[in-house]
């Protein structure tokens, strides 16, 4: 901490040698006394290396190392060795793709492993490959033998087992070897000679001799712990601070994932689709791509328009930013306490943090400066050090085990990815999670997840991954600090983005985002925890030709301060002439930049065995045991051969899409379609309709024929009825479509029963339309049906409330309700309640048959699946009852249902 450059020059040159051999050649013979004789640019580069090694604790080469310490009760110094132990590994840039000669293919111990990104499209096999450092989608002509060979090698197969398999297919060894050669060259197959990025060090695994030290080796520096533990006393305010930060709901929704979820729902409606096909832009949706009508004002229309006209607003931020701005303008304070800025009590956090996450922090006397709080797993920042420490490996594995224990119904898996040569050093790690998904690399794991094994579905806007092999829901994790946004591989980006779903992965706020453009920001603390250091905006133009120290004095900048972010951070001591000189050099590059307070204390916890103090950064792993990820029961487990799931035109179903204005849909349903059904009902096993808005407002009308031979007659008859409207332009288009049964949502065994229920539901909807029932009457009938059906969910009264409230909150979040919106809903509830009480006997149509159908359909479903089916059936029920803003009406109905249930339970308590 106190060492001057001249004192550590030789050690610094050694560190530079490993980091930049070209620059080292330029300065290797320069003595400490000769540094000032060098040109300004070279001096500045040396100073930046020195600055990095002095102030920044993030391990890099031998500029900074790591040590593993525990937590203790007593406040004491943590003492480690001055000498670093350098763990040396061959740099990943030395990895070259393996090219096997034919004579190497049939080695007795050769192991083969298939590229799990393969899938079949028509008469081709598609797969992801890499050429010239670019990922691409490749394909070969389909071959049944190659397909079966890929399946055989999914679990790693020896050459002898492959040869035996080929014999059963009458394929000679000569032909087999040529096939293997072609598949290895095309990257459809890998061997154990290919690289693994996770697990035992690849170079050590394939080389018989020990690694010889080389220039440019990948280094991880470690210091030996001698004595001492971190005192828990300094951390005592962390739990309450984290809860407060969580209540601010800082995490922002990933827009690409949000779009994917919506697009999936539009196109696949709860189906389970293979991951690789859904991300193929030709077959599915791709990832990172983005693909609604108006009437007189009503509450449902107002609420449904929010998602279009409003950007997401985080309400707590408004109050916090106002209080912060007022405090700054009032008297320019040096330090603000977050508690003082939060005048109102915040609601409980919408989202929980991950089961494990990291805190990067620095000690400064009794203060703890928080540099970063969050992440999807605490293993992300510590994973790379497992190569060098068995102790840390055990620690990371214990974190992974704790995550799994808290979520026993899912499988966490690590993603093995490499694409950038030297940059991939940060991706190298020991195996931490039991399960691993390798992308274009070999794997030493015994529990593999294959890309082609994964199914994707969306339930209530949540993207869910499911493994056919393991029969469980999958949760991706990346135990690496690699910045995955550098990648252009969509499946990798998708899986990494999915880590953040449903959790708050960023807890600290950026005060400059909160109040952009200010010239000064005070320090913000939570008790002794520094959440944001003080900041001053400096205009570089104003510094030219002026006294640097005078400008800093005028602004009130602290003695120690920093500029830049991340790897580009530089720290300055304003009492040192050299630092001020290089600050001016830095300022010349910018018109405007921000100076950050860098808090330093003479009292440092961390010292070496020579009693020298260090600027040290700590990495804390924080965790909780609350279950975040429920399991998922896949319809893929059912035997879909029991039922035809894709029914093309010409079979026993006629499926129409009729495109027209929502008002015209009402007219068609109440006149032409209603008359058509009444006339020909005896010819149909069942029928139903659904409303859709994508790609434009339309009606989906489906009939199941008793005799498929009559299909052409009924198709012609309906088209004759619609012809006039089509000619007039009242109907924009009529299409006959393939019917994709929603077995993923309703189950194979219940699909036929559900379709018959849909008939009764559609008949009731026609009755509602014919009687011109008003909204409140429809709401009342729907709520009565819901209350009757709730009894089959086997929930206690309190659990019923929780269940309905959860659905209601999801809709409120979707529609981004404001306080004014809630007031409107409450006013409508008051009006609705009065109407129900005064006009109860005349509201209902004949609901008995429909209610019985709801109950029969729910009873036929396994008890644990009834809540999801309840939501699906009533979602479709409400869809049929309203021509527009169906989801907003659904929000209102669930809100009114919750209030009714709440009132009923309160009456019971009073009695």
PDB file of N, CA and C in Angstrom, residues 521-566:
ATOM      1  N   UNK A 521     -22.423  14.349  -6.656  1.00  0.00           N
ATOM      2  CA  UNK A 521     -23.237  13.348  -5.985  1.00  0.00           C
ATOM      3  C   UNK A 521     -22.580  13.029  -4.643  1.00  0.00           C
ATOM      4  N   UNK A 522     -23.290  13.157  -3.548  1.00  0.00           N
ATOM      5  CA  UNK A 522     -22.685  12.834  -2.249  1.00  0.00           C
ATOM      6  C   UNK A 522     -22.541  11.318  -2.078  1.00  0.00           C
ATOM      7  N   UNK A 523     -21.757  10.937  -1.101  1.00  0.00           N
ATOM      8  CA  UNK A 523     -21.649   9.514  -0.756  1.00  0.00           C
ATOM      9  C   UNK A 523     -22.983   9.061  -0.158  1.00  0.00           C
ATOM     10  N   UNK A 524     -23.388   7.845  -0.489  1.00  0.00           N
ATOM     11  CA  UNK A 524     -24.614   7.269   0.076  1.00  0.00           C
ATOM     12  C   UNK A 524     -24.242   6.008   0.841  1.00  0.00           C
ATOM     13  N   UNK A 525     -24.672   5.931   2.078  1.00  0.00           N
ATOM     14  CA  UNK A 525     -24.363   4.793   2.932  1.00  0.00           C
ATOM     15  C   UNK A 525     -25.636   4.162   3.486  1.00  0.00           C
ATOM     16  N   UNK A 526     -25.489   2.899   3.873  1.00  0.00           N
ATOM     17  CA  UNK A 526     -26.474   2.242   4.717  1.00  0.00           C
ATOM     18  C   UNK A 526     -25.709   1.844   5.972  1.00  0.00           C
ATOM     19  N   UNK A 527     -25.902   2.595   7.039  1.00  0.00           N
ATOM     20  CA  UNK A 527     -25.082   2.428   8.249  1.00  0.00           C
ATOM     21  C   UNK A 527     -23.605   2.555   7.853  1.00  0.00           C
ATOM     22  N   UNK A 528     -22.784   1.513   8.105  1.00  0.00           N
ATOM     23  CA  UNK A 528     -21.350   1.603   7.775  1.00  0.00           C
ATOM     24  C   UNK A 528     -21.037   1.072   6.381  1.00  0.00           C
ATOM     25  N   UNK A 529     -22.066   0.764   5.611  1.00  0.00           N
ATOM     26  CA  UNK A 529     -21.881   0.194   4.268  1.00  0.00           C
ATOM     27  C   UNK A 529     -21.999   1.301   3.227  1.00  0.00           C
ATOM     28  N   UNK A 530     -20.957   1.493   2.444  1.00  0.00           N
ATOM     29  CA  UNK A 530     -20.958   2.533   1.410  1.00  0.00           C
ATOM     30  C   UNK A 530     -21.555   1.961   0.135  1.00  0.00           C
ATOM     31  N   UNK A 531     -22.712   2.477  -0.247  1.00  0.00           N
ATOM     32  CA  UNK A 531     -23.415   1.994  -1.441  1.00  0.00           C
ATOM     33  C   UNK A 531     -22.963   2.733  -2.692  1.00  0.00           C
ATOM     34  N   UNK A 532     -22.592   3.986  -2.536  1.00  0.00           N
ATOM     35  CA  UNK A 532     -22.164   4.800  -3.675  1.00  0.00           C
ATOM     36  C   UNK A 532     -21.206   5.859  -3.155  1.00  0.00           C
ATOM     37  N   UNK A 533     -20.011   5.892  -3.701  1.00  0.00           N
ATOM     38  CA  UNK A 533     -19.035   6.900  -3.265  1.00  0.00           C
ATOM     39  C   UNK A 533     -19.392   8.265  -3.840  1.00  0.00           C
ATOM     40  N   UNK A 534     -18.843   9.308  -3.257  1.00  0.00           N
ATOM     41  CA  UNK A 534     -19.071  10.664  -3.771  1.00  0.00           C
ATOM     42  C   UNK A 534     -18.499  10.790  -5.182  1.00  0.00           C
ATOM     43  N   UNK A 535     -19.112  11.649  -5.989  1.00  0.00           N
ATOM     44  CA  UNK A 535     -18.690  11.804  -7.386  1.00  0.00           C
ATOM     45  C   UNK A 535     -18.722  13.286  -7.767  1.00  0.00           C
ATOM     46  N   UNK A 536     -17.729  13.680  -8.560  1.00  0.00           N
ATOM     47  CA  UNK A 536     -17.660  15.054  -9.066  1.00  0.00           C
ATOM     48  C   UNK A 536     -17.475  15.005 -10.573  1.00  0.00           C
ATOM     49  N   UNK A 537     -18.237  15.819 -11.286  1.00  0.00           N
ATOM     50  CA  UNK A 537     -18.082  15.896 -12.733  1.00  0.00           C
ATOM     51  C   UNK A 537     -17.061  16.985 -13.060  1.00  0.00           C
ATOM     52  N   UNK A 538     -16.082  16.627 -13.891  1.00  0.00           N
ATOM     53  CA  UNK A 538     -15.040  17.575 -14.296  1.00  0.00           C
ATOM     54  C   UNK A 538     -15.059  17.708 -15.811  1.00  0.00           C
ATOM     55  N   UNK A 539     -15.009  18.922 -16.277  1.00  0.00           N
ATOM     56  CA  UNK A 539     -14.924  19.164 -17.716  1.00  0.00           C
ATOM     57  C   UNK A 539     -13.451  19.312 -18.077  1.00  0.00           C
ATOM     58  N   UNK A 540     -13.005  18.389 -18.913  1.00  0.00           N
ATOM     59  CA  UNK A 540     -11.585  18.352 -19.276  1.00  0.00           C
ATOM     60  C   UNK A 540     -11.101  19.652 -19.860  1.00  0.00           C
ATOM     61  N   UNK A 541     -11.959  20.322 -20.603  1.00  0.00           N
ATOM     62  CA  UNK A 541     -11.589  21.580 -21.259  1.00  0.00           C
ATOM     63  C   UNK A 541     -11.232  22.645 -20.224  1.00  0.00           C
ATOM     64  N   UNK A 542     -11.909  22.617 -19.060  1.00  0.00           N
ATOM     65  CA  UNK A 542     -11.672  23.598 -18.020  1.00  0.00           C
ATOM     66  C   UNK A 542     -10.343  23.369 -17.306  1.00  0.00           C
ATOM     67  N   UNK A 543      -9.778  22.167 -17.462  1.00  0.00           N
ATOM     68  CA  UNK A 543      -8.539  21.847 -16.749  1.00  0.00           C
ATOM     69  C   UNK A 543      -7.298  22.252 -17.526  1.00  0.00           C
ATOM     70  N   UNK A 544      -7.477  22.468 -18.816  1.00  0.00           N
ATOM     71  CA  UNK A 544      -6.311  22.783 -19.650  1.00  0.00           C
ATOM     72  C   UNK A 544      -5.722  24.131 -19.249  1.00  0.00           C
ATOM     73  N   UNK A 545      -4.451  24.082 -18.925  1.00  0.00           N
ATOM     74  CA  UNK A 545      -3.736  25.305 -18.587  1.00  0.00           C
ATOM     75  C   UNK A 545      -4.046  25.850 -17.209  1.00  0.00           C
ATOM     76  N   UNK A 546      -4.771  25.101 -16.397  1.00  0.00           N
ATOM     77  CA  UNK A 546      -5.122  25.579 -15.057  1.00  0.00           C
ATOM     78  C   UNK A 546      -4.435  24.725 -13.996  1.00  0.00           C
ATOM     79  N   UNK A 547      -4.420  25.262 -12.787  1.00  0.00           N
ATOM     80  CA  UNK A 547      -3.814  24.554 -11.667  1.00  0.00           C
ATOM     81  C   UNK A 547      -4.705  23.371 -11.277  1.00  0.00           C
ATOM     82  N   UNK A 548      -4.183  22.162 -11.468  1.00  0.00           N
ATOM     83  CA  UNK A 548      -4.965  20.955 -11.224  1.00  0.00           C
ATOM     84  C   UNK A 548      -5.408  20.858  -9.766  1.00  0.00           C
ATOM     85  N   UNK A 549      -4.487  21.101  -8.868  1.00  0.00           N
ATOM     86  CA  UNK A 549      -4.789  20.997  -7.445  1.00  0.00           C
ATOM     87  C   UNK A 549      -5.846  22.018  -7.033  1.00  0.00           C
ATOM     88  N   UNK A 550      -5.770  23.201  -7.613  1.00  0.00           N
ATOM     89  CA  UNK A 550      -6.745  24.252  -7.300  1.00  0.00           C
ATOM     90  C   UNK A 550      -8.144  23.852  -7.718  1.00  0.00           C
ATOM     91  N   UNK A 551      -8.266  23.209  -8.885  1.00  0.00           N
ATOM     92  CA  UNK A 551      -9.579  22.774  -9.364  1.00  0.00           C
ATOM     93  C   UNK A 551     -10.144  21.709  -8.436  1.00  0.00           C
ATOM     94  N   UNK A 552      -9.299  20.746  -8.024  1.00  0.00           N
ATOM     95  CA  UNK A 552      -9.752  19.683  -7.121  1.00  0.00           C
ATOM     96  C   UNK A 552     -10.175  20.265  -5.773  1.00  0.00           C
ATOM     97  N   UNK A 553      -9.409  21.273  -5.284  1.00  0.00           N
ATOM     98  CA  UNK A 553      -9.752  21.937  -4.027  1.00  0.00           C
ATOM     99  C   UNK A 553     -11.101  22.643  -4.129  1.00  0.00           C
ATOM    100  N   UNK A 554     -11.287  23.320  -5.258  1.00  0.00           N
ATOM    101  CA  UNK A 554     -12.521  24.070  -5.461  1.00  0.00           C
ATOM    102  C   UNK A 554     -13.742  23.150  -5.455  1.00  0.00           C
ATOM    103  N   UNK A 555     -13.587  21.948  -6.024  1.00  0.00           N
ATOM    104  CA  UNK A 555     -14.699  20.995  -6.090  1.00  0.00           C
ATOM    105  C   UNK A 555     -14.879  20.234  -4.784  1.00  0.00           C
ATOM    106  N   UNK A 556     -13.839  20.212  -3.963  1.00  0.00           N
ATOM    107  CA  UNK A 556     -13.923  19.461  -2.703  1.00  0.00           C
ATOM    108  C   UNK A 556     -13.630  17.993  -2.875  1.00  0.00           C
ATOM    109  N   UNK A 557     -12.823  17.649  -3.886  1.00  0.00           N
ATOM    110  CA  UNK A 557     -12.504  16.242  -4.161  1.00  0.00           C
ATOM    111  C   UNK A 557     -11.629  15.686  -3.039  1.00  0.00           C
ATOM    112  N   UNK A 558     -11.888  14.431  -2.664  1.00  0.00           N
ATOM    113  CA  UNK A 558     -11.152  13.769  -1.590  1.00  0.00           C
ATOM    114  C   UNK A 558      -9.690  13.551  -1.985  1.00  0.00           C
ATOM    115  N   UNK A 559      -8.849  13.238  -0.989  1.00  0.00           N
ATOM    116  CA  UNK A 559      -7.423  13.029  -1.270  1.00  0.00           C
ATOM    117  C   UNK A 559      -7.232  11.912  -2.288  1.00  0.00           C
ATOM    118  N   UNK A 560      -7.877  10.780  -2.044  1.00  0.00           N
ATOM    119  CA  UNK A 560      -7.792   9.666  -2.992  1.00  0.00           C
ATOM    120  C   UNK A 560      -9.062   9.660  -3.840  1.00  0.00           C
ATOM    121  N   UNK A 561      -8.892   9.477  -5.134  1.00  0.00           N
ATOM    122  CA  UNK A 561     -10.051   9.422  -6.032  1.00  0.00           C
ATOM    123  C   UNK A 561      -9.699   8.552  -7.233  1.00  0.00           C
ATOM    124  N   UNK A 562     -10.726   8.173  -7.968  1.00  0.00           N
ATOM    125  CA  UNK A 562     -10.514   7.307  -9.130  1.00  0.00           C
ATOM    126  C   UNK A 562     -11.287   7.832 -10.331  1.00  0.00           C
ATOM    127  N   UNK A 563     -10.875   7.392 -11.508  1.00  0.00           N
ATOM    128  CA  UNK A 563     -11.599   7.683 -12.742  1.00  0.00           C
ATOM    129  C   UNK A 563     -11.725   6.375 -13.524  1.00  0.00           C
ATOM    130  N   UNK A 564     -12.647   6.347 -14.464  1.00  0.00           N
ATOM    131  CA  UNK A 564     -12.813   5.145 -15.286  1.00  0.00           C
ATOM    132  C   UNK A 564     -13.627   4.079 -14.579  1.00  0.00           C
ATOM    133  N   UNK A 565     -13.848   2.958 -15.272  1.00  0.00           N
ATOM    134  CA  UNK A 565     -14.648   1.860 -14.733  1.00  0.00           C
ATOM    135  C   UNK A 565     -13.985   0.530 -15.042  1.00  0.00           C
ATOM    136  N   UNK A 566     -14.292  -0.470 -14.205  1.00  0.00           N
ATOM    137  CA  UNK A 566     -13.832  -1.833 -14.456  1.00  0.00           C
ATOM    138  C   UNK A 566     -12.339  -1.925 -14.632  1.00  0.00           C
TER     139      UNK A 566
END
